[in-house]
mmCIF file of C-alpha atoms and ligand atoms in Angstrom:
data_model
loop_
_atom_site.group_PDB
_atom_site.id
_atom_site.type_symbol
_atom_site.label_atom_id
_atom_site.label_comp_id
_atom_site.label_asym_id
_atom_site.label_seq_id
_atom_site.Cartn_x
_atom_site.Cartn_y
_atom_site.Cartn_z
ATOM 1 C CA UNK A 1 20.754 20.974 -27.184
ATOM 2 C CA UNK A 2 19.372 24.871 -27.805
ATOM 3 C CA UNK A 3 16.145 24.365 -25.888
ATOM 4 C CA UNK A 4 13.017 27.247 -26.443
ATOM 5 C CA UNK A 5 11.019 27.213 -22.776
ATOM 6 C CA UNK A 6 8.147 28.936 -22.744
ATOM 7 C CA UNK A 7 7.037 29.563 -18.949
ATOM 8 C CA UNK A 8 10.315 29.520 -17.974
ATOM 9 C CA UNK A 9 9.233 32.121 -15.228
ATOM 10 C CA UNK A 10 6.123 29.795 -13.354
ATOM 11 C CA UNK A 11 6.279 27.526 -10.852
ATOM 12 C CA UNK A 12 7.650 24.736 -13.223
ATOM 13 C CA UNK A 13 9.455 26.565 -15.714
ATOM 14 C CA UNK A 14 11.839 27.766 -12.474
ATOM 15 C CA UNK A 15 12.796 24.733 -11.740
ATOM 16 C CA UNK A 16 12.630 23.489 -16.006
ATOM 17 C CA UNK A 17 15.681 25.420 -16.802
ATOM 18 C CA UNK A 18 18.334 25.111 -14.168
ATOM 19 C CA UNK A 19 17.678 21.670 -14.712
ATOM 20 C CA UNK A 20 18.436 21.733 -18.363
ATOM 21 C CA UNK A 21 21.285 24.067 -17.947
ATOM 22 C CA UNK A 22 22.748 21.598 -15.209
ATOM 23 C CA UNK A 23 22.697 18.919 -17.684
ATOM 24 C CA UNK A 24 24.466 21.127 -20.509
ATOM 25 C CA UNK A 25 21.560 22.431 -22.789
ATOM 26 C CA UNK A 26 21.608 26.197 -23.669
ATOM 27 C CA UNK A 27 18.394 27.839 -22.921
ATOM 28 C CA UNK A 28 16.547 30.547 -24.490
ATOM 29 C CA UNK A 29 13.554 31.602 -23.020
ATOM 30 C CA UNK A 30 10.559 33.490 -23.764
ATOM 31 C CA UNK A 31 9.449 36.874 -21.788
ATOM 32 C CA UNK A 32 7.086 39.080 -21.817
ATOM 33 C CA UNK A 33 8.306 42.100 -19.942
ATOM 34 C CA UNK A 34 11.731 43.265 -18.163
ATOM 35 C CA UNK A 35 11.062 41.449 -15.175
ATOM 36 C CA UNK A 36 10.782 38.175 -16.823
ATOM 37 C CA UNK A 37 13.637 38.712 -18.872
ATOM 38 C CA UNK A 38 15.826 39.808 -15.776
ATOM 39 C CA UNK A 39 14.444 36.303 -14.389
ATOM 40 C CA UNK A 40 15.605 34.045 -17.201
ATOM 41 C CA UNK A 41 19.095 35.951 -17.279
ATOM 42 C CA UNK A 42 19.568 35.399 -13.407
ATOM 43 C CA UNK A 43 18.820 31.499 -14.028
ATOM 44 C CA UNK A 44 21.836 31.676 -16.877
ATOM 45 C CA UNK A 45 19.439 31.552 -20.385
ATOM 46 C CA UNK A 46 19.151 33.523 -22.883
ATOM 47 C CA UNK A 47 16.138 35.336 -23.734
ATOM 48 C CA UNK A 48 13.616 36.039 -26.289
ATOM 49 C CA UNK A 49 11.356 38.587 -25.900
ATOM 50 C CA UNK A 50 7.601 38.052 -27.092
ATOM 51 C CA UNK A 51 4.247 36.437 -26.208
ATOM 52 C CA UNK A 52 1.988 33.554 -26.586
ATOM 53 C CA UNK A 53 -0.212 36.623 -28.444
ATOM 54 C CA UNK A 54 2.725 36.417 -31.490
ATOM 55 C CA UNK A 55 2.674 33.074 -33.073
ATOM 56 C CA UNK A 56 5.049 33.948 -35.801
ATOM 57 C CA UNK A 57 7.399 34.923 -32.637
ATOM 58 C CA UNK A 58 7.129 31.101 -31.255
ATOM 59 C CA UNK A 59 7.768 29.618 -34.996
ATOM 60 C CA UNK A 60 10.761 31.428 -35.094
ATOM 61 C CA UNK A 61 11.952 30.584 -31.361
ATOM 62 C CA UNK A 62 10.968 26.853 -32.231
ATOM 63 C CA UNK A 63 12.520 26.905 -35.702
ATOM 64 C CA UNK A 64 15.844 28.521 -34.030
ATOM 65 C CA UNK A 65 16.316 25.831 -31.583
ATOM 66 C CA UNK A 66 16.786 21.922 -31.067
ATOM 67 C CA UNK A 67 13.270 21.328 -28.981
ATOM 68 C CA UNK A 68 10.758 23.244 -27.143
ATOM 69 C CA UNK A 69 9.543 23.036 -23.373
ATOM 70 C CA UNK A 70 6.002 24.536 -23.689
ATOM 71 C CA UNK A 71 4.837 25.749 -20.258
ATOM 72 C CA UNK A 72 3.454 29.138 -20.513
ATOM 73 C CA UNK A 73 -0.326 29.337 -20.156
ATOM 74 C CA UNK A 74 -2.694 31.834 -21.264
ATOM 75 C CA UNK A 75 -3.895 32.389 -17.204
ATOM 76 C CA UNK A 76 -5.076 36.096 -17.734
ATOM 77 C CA UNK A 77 -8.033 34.495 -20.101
ATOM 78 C CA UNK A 78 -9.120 32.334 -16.717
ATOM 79 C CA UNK A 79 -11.489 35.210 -15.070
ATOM 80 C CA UNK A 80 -13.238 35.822 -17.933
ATOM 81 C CA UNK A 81 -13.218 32.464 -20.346
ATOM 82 C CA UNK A 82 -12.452 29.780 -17.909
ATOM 83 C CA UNK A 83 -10.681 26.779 -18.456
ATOM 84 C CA UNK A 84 -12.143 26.333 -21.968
ATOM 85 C CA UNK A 85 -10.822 29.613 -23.017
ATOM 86 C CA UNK A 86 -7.241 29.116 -21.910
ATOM 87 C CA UNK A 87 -7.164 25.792 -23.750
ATOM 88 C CA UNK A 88 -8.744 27.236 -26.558
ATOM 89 C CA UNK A 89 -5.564 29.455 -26.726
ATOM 90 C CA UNK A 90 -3.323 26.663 -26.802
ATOM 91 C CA UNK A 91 -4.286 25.261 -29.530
ATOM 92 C CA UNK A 92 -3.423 27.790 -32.468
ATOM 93 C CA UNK A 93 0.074 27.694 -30.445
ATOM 94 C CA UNK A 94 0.632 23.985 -30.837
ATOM 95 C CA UNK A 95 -0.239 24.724 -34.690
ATOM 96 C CA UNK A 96 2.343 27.164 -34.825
ATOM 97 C CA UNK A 97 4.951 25.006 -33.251
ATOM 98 C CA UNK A 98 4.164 22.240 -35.717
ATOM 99 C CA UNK A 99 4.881 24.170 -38.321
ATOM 100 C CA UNK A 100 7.780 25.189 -37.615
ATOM 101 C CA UNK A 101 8.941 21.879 -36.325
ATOM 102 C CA UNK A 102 7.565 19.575 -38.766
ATOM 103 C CA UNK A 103 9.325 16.923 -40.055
ATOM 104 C CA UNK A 104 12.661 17.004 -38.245
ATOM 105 C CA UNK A 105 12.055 15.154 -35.859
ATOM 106 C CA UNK A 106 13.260 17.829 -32.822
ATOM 107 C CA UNK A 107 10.797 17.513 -29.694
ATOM 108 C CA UNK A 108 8.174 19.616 -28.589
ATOM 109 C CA UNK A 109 7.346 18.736 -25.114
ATOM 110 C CA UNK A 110 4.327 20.583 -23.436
ATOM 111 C CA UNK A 111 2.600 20.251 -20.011
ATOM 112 C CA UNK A 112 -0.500 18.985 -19.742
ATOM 113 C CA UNK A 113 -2.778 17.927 -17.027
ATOM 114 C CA UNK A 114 -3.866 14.763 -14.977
ATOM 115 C CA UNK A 115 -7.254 14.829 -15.263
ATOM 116 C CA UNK A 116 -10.155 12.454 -13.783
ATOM 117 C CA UNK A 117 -9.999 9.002 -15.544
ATOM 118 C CA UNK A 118 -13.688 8.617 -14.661
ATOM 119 C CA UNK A 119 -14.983 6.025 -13.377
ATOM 120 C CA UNK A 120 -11.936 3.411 -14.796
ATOM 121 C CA UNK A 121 -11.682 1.844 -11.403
ATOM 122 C CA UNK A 122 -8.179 1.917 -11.802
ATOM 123 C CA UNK A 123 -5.643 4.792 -11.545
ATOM 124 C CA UNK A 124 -5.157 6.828 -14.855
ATOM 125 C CA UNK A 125 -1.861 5.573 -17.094
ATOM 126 C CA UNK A 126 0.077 7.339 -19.410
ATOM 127 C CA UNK A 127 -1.613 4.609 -21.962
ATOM 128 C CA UNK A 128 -4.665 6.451 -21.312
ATOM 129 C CA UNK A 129 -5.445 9.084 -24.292
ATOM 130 C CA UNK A 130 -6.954 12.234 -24.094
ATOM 131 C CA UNK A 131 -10.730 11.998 -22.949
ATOM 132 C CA UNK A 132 -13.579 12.479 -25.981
ATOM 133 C CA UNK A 133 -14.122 16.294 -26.069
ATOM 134 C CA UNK A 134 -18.000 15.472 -26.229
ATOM 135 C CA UNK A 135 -20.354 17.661 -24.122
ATOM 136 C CA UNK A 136 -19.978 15.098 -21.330
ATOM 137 C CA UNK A 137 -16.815 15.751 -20.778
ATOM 138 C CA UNK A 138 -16.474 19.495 -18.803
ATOM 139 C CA UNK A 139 -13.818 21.620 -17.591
ATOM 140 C CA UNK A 140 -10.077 20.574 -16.842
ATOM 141 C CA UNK A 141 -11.151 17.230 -19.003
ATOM 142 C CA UNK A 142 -12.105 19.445 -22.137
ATOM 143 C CA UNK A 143 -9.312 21.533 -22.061
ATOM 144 C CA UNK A 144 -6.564 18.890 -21.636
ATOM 145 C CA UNK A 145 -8.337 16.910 -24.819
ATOM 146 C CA UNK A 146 -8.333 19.767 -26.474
ATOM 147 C CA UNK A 147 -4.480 20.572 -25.767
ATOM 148 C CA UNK A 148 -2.906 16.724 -26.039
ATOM 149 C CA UNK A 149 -4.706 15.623 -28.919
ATOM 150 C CA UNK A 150 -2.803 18.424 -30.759
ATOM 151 C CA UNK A 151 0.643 17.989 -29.316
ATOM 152 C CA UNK A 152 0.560 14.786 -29.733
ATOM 153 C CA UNK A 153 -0.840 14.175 -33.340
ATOM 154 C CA UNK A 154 2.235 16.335 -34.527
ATOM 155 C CA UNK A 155 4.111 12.637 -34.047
ATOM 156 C CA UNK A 156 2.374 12.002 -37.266
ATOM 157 C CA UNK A 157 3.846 15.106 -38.540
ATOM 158 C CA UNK A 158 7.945 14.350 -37.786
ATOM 159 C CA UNK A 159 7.232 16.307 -34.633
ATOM 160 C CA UNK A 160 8.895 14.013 -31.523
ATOM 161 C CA UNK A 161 5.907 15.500 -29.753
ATOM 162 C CA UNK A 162 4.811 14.349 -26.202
ATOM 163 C CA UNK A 163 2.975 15.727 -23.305
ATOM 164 C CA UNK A 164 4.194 15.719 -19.541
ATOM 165 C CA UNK A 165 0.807 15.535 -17.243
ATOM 166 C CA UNK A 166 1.566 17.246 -14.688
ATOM 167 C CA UNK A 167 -0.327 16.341 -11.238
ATOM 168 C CA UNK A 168 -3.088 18.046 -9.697
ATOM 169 C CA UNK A 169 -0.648 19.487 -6.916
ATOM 170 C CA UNK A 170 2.770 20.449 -7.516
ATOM 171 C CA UNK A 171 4.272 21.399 -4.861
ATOM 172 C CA UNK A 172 7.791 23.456 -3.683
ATOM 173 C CA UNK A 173 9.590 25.786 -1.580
ATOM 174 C CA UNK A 174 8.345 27.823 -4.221
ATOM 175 C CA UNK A 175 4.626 27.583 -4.640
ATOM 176 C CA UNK A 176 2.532 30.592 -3.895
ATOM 177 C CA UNK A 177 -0.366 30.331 -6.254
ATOM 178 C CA UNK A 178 -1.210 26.646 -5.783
ATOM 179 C CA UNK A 179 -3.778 24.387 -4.762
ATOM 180 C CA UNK A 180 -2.116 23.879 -1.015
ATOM 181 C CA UNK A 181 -1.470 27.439 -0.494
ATOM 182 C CA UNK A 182 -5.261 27.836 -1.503
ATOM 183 C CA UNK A 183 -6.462 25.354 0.772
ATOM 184 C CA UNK A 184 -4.367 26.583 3.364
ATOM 185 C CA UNK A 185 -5.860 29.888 2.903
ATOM 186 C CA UNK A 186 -9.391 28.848 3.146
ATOM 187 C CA UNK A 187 -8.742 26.361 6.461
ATOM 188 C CA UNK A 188 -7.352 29.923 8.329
ATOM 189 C CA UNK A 189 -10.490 31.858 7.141
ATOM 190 C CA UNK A 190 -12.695 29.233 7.893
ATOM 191 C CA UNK A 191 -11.187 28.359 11.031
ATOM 192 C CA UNK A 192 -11.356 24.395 10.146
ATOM 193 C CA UNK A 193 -9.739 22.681 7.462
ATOM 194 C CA UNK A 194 -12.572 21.240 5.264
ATOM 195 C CA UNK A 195 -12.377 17.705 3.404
ATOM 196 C CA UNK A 196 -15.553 17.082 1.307
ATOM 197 C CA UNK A 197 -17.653 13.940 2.280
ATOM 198 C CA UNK A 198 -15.208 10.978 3.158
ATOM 199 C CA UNK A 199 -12.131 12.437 2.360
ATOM 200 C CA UNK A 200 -11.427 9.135 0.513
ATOM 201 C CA UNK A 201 -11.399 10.646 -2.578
ATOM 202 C CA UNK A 202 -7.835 10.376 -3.782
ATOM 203 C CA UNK A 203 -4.996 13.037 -5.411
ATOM 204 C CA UNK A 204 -1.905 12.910 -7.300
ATOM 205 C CA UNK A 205 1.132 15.207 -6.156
ATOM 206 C CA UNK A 206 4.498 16.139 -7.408
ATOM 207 C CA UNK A 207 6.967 17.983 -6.529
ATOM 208 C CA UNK A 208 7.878 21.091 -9.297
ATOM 209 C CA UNK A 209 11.941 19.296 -8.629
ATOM 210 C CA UNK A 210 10.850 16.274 -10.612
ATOM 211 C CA UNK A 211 8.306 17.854 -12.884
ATOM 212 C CA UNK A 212 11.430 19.243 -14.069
ATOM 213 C CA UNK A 213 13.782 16.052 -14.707
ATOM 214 C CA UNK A 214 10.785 14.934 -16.487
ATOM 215 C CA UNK A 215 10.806 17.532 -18.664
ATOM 216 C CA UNK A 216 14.106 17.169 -19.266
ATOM 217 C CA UNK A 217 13.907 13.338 -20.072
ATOM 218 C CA UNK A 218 11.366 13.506 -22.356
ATOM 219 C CA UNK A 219 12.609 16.010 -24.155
ATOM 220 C CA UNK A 220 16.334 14.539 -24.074
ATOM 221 C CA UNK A 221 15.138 10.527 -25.250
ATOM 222 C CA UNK A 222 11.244 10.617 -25.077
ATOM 223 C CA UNK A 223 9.525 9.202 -27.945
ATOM 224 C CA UNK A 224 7.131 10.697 -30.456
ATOM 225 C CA UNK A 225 3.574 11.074 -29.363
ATOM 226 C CA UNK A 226 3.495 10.134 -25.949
ATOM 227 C CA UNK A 227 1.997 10.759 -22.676
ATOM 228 C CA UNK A 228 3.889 11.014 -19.683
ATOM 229 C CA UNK A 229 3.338 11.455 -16.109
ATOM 230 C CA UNK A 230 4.767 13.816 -13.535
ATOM 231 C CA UNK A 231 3.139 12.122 -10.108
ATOM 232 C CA UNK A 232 4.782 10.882 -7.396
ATOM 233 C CA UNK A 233 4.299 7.111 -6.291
ATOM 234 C CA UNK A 234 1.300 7.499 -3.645
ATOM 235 C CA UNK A 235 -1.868 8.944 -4.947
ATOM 236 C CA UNK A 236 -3.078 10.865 -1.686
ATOM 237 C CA UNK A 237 -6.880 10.636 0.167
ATOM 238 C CA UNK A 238 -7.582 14.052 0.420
ATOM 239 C CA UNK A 239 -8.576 13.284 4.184
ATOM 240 C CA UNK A 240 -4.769 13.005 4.856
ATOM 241 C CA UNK A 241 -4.037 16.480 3.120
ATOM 242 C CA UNK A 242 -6.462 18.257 5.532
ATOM 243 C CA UNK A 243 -5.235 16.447 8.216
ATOM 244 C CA UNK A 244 -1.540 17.415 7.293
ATOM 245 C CA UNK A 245 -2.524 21.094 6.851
ATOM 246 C CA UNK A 246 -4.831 20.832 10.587
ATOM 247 C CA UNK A 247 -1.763 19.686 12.367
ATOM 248 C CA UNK A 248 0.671 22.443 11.515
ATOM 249 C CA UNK A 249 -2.173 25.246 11.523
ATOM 250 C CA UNK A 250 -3.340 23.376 14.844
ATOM 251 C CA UNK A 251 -6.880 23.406 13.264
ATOM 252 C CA UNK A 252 -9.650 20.792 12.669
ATOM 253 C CA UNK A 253 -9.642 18.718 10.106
ATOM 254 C CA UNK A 254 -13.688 17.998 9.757
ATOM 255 C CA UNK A 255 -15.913 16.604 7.124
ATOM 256 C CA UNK A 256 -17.965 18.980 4.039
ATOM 257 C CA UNK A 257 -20.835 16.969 3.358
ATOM 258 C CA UNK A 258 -20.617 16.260 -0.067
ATOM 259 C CA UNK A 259 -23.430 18.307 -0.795
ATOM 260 C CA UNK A 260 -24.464 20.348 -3.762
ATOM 261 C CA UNK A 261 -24.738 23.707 -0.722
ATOM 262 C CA UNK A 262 -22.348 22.472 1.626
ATOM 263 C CA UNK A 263 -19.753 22.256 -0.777
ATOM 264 C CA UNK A 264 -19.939 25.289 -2.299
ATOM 265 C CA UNK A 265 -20.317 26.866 0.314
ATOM 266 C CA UNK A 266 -16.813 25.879 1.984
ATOM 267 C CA UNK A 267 -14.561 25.669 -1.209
ATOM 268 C CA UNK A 268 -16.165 28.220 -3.164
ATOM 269 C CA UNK A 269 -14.589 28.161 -6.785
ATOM 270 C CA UNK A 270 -12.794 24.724 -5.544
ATOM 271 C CA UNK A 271 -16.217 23.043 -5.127
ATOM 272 C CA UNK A 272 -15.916 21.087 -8.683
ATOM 273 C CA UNK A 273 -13.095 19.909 -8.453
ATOM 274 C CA UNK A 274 -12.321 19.241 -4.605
ATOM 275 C CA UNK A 275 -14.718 16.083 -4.650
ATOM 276 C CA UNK A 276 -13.036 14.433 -7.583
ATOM 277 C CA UNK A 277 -11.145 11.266 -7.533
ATOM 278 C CA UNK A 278 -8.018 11.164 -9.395
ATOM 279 C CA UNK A 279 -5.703 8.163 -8.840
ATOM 280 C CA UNK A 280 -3.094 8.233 -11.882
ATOM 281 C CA UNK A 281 -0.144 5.775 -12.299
ATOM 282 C CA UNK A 282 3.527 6.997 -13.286
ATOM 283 C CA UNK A 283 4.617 3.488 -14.019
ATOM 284 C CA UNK A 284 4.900 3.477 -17.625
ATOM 285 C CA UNK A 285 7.343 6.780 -17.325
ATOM 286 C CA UNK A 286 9.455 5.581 -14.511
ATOM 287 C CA UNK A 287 9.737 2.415 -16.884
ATOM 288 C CA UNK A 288 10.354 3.938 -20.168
ATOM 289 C CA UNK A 289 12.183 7.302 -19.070
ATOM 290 C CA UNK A 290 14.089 6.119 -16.250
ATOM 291 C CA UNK A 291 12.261 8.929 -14.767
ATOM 292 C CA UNK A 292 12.034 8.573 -10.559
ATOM 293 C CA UNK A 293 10.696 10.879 -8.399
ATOM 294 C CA UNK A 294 12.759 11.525 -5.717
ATOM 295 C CA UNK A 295 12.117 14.931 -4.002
ATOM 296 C CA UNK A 296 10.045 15.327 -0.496
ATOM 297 C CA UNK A 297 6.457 13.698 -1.203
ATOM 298 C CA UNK A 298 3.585 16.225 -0.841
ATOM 299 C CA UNK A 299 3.295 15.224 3.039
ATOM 300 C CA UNK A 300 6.564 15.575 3.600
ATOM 301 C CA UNK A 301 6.853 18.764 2.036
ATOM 302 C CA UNK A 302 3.543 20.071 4.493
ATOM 303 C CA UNK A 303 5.907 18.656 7.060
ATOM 304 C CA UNK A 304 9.004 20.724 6.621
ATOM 305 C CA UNK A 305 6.536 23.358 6.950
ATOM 306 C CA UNK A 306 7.537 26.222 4.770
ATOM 307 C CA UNK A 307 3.962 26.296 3.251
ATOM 308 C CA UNK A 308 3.142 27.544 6.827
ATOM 309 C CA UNK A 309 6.095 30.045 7.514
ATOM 310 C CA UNK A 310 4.363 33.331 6.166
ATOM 311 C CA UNK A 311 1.221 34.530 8.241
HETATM 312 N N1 NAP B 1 -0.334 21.393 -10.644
HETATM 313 C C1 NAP B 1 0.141 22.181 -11.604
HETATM 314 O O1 NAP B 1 0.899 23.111 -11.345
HETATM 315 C C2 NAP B 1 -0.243 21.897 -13.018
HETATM 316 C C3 NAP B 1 -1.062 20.812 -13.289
HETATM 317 C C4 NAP B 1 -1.425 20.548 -14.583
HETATM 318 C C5 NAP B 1 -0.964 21.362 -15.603
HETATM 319 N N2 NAP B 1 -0.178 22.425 -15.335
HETATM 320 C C6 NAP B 1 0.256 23.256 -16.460
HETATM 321 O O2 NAP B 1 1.665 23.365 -16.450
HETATM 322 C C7 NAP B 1 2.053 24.597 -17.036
HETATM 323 C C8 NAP B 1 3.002 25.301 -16.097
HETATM 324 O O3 NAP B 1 2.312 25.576 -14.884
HETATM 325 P P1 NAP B 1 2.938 26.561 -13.825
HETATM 326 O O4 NAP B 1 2.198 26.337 -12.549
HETATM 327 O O5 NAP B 1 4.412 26.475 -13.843
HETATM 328 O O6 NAP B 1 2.493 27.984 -14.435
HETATM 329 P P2 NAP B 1 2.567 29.401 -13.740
HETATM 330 O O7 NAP B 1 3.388 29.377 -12.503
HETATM 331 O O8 NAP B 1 1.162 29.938 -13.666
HETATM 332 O O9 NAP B 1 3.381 30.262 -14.823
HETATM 333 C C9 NAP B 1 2.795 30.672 -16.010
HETATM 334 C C10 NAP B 1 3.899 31.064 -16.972
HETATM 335 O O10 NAP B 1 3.279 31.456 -18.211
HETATM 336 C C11 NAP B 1 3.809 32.706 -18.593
HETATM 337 N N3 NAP B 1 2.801 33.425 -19.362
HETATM 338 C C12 NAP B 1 1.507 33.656 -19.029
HETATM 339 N N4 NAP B 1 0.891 34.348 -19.989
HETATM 340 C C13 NAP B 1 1.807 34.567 -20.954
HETATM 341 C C14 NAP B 1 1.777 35.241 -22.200
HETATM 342 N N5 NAP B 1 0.669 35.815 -22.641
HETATM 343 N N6 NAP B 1 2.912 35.274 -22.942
HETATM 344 C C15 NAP B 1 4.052 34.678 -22.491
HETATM 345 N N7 NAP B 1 4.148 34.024 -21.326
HETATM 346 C C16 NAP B 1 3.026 33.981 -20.560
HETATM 347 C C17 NAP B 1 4.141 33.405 -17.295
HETATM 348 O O11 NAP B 1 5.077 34.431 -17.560
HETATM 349 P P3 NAP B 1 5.146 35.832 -16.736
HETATM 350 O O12 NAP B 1 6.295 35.699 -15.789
HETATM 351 O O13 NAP B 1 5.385 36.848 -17.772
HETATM 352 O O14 NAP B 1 3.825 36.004 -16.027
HETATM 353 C C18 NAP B 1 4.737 32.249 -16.502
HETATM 354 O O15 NAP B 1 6.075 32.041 -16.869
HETATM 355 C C19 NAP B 1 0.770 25.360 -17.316
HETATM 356 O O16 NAP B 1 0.387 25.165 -18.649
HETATM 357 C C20 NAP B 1 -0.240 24.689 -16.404
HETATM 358 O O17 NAP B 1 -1.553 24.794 -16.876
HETATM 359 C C21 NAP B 1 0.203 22.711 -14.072
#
């Protein structure tokens, strides 16, 4: 298959295309500047050169190829728009791919996020549709209705659309913007490694190795309009992440009352969304795809230690 990747350059998108090359697909990714394209040629694709800015650009990469792996993300809008803002950007670019795509039935497969199922009492499925984008609904949980409803109603369209959710933490040899390198960077200037309340409050991991052989399933036999998702098997109290990170930094792992000062106060920027609870479910995609995650689990990869190796 000719496969468009947007992204191709991130954290997933590096691992995304040698694992569609590996499994025969010709890539051809887009880039915004020499480095990226020197990037995408070292990993064997071709490349495009363009932005998320030039819409007609991604029509005509779409409308060139067999399917499109949409991971890029309009970060740079973050500072200044938040969340909202980079979601809002997606939106006229899942237009754009629909029109180019619509009604042949190629795939357009974009990331998407776990977000908080609320209080289900249950872990989140891929059954579960995009939250209500009502004003009760903030942040990550606005953005990623905002984002899958789109993808996904281009099934209606002849669009063999779907969304992979990718978890909260993905993690690699790789990862240097993350959440774990964050929190690893707060525990050394804090001198503890904070958990807020309980710690009970539970995450979803993945590692960016099986985010990619997700990708490439869906993509390769996933149906039209689905969600998938990219989490490994054990969603994770966050209790047992600081205590993973305490161990190797030989720090404390100690409670942040969950407190509307404390919190802040210790996470900073992180104080939203460290208290959450997000439990989420990949049975329907292991089922379905034949999808199984088997790189090193999110503990195991704070084990092998390489998050720990610089500084
Ligand atoms: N835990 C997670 O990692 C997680 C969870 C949920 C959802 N997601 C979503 O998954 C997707 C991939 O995440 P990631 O961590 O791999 O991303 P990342 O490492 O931040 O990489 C972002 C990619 O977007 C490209 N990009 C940014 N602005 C662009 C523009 N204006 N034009 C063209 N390309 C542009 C970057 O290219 P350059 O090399 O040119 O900068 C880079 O390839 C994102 O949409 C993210 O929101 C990730």
């Amino acid at each position: 298959m000719r496969v468009f990747v947007t992204g191709g350059t991130g954290h997933s998108g590096s691992y995304v295309i040698p694992e569609l090359i590996a499994a025969g697909h010709e890539v051809t990714g887009l880039a915004r500047s020499d480095s990226a394209a020197a990037a995408l040629s070292a990993q064997g694709a071709k490349v495009r050169r363009g932005d998320l800015q030039d819409l007609e650009g991604l029509k005509e990469g779409a409308a060139d190829s067999d399917g499109v792996i949409h991971l890029a993300h309009r970060q740079d809008l973050l500072p200044s728009g938040g969340i909202d803002a980079v979601a809002a950007a997606e939106l006229p670019i899942m237009l754009a791919y629909g029109e180019a795509l619509e009604g042949t039935g190629k795939p357009l497969v974009a990331a998407g996020s776990i977000g908080s199922p609320g209080n289900l009492g249950r872990p989140a499925t891929e059954e579960d549709p995009a939250l209500p984008g009502g004003d009760e609904y903030k942040g990550t949980l606005r953005a990623r209705n905002v984002v899958e409803t789109a993808v996904v109603g281009l099934a209606e369209r002849g669009v063999r659309s779907s969304v992979v959710r990718i978890a909260n933490i993905a993690h690699s040899t790789t990862d240097s913007a993350g959440f774990l390198t964050t929190l690893i960077a707060l525990a050394k200037e804090k001198g503890v490694v904070g958990y807020p309340g309980d710690g009970e409050n539970l995450w979803n991991a993945v590692h960016a190795r099986d985010v990619a052989s997700l990708f490439r399933l869906a993509l390769e036999k996933g149906p039209a309009g689905k969600y998938w998702h990219a989490v490994e098997d054990k969603n994770i109290p966050l209790r047992e992440i600081a205590e993973a990170i305490g161990s190797r930094l030989g720090l404390p792992a100690v409670s942040i009352p969950a407190d509307v000062l404390m919190v802040p106060g210790y996470f900073g920027f992180l104080a939203n969304i460290v208290t959450q609870n997000y439990p989420a479910s990949n049975l329907i995609t292991r089922r379905t795809l034949g999808w199984e995650p088997t790189r090193p689990s999110l503990l195991d990869d704070l084990d092998n230690g390489h998050y720990f190796s610089a500084g």
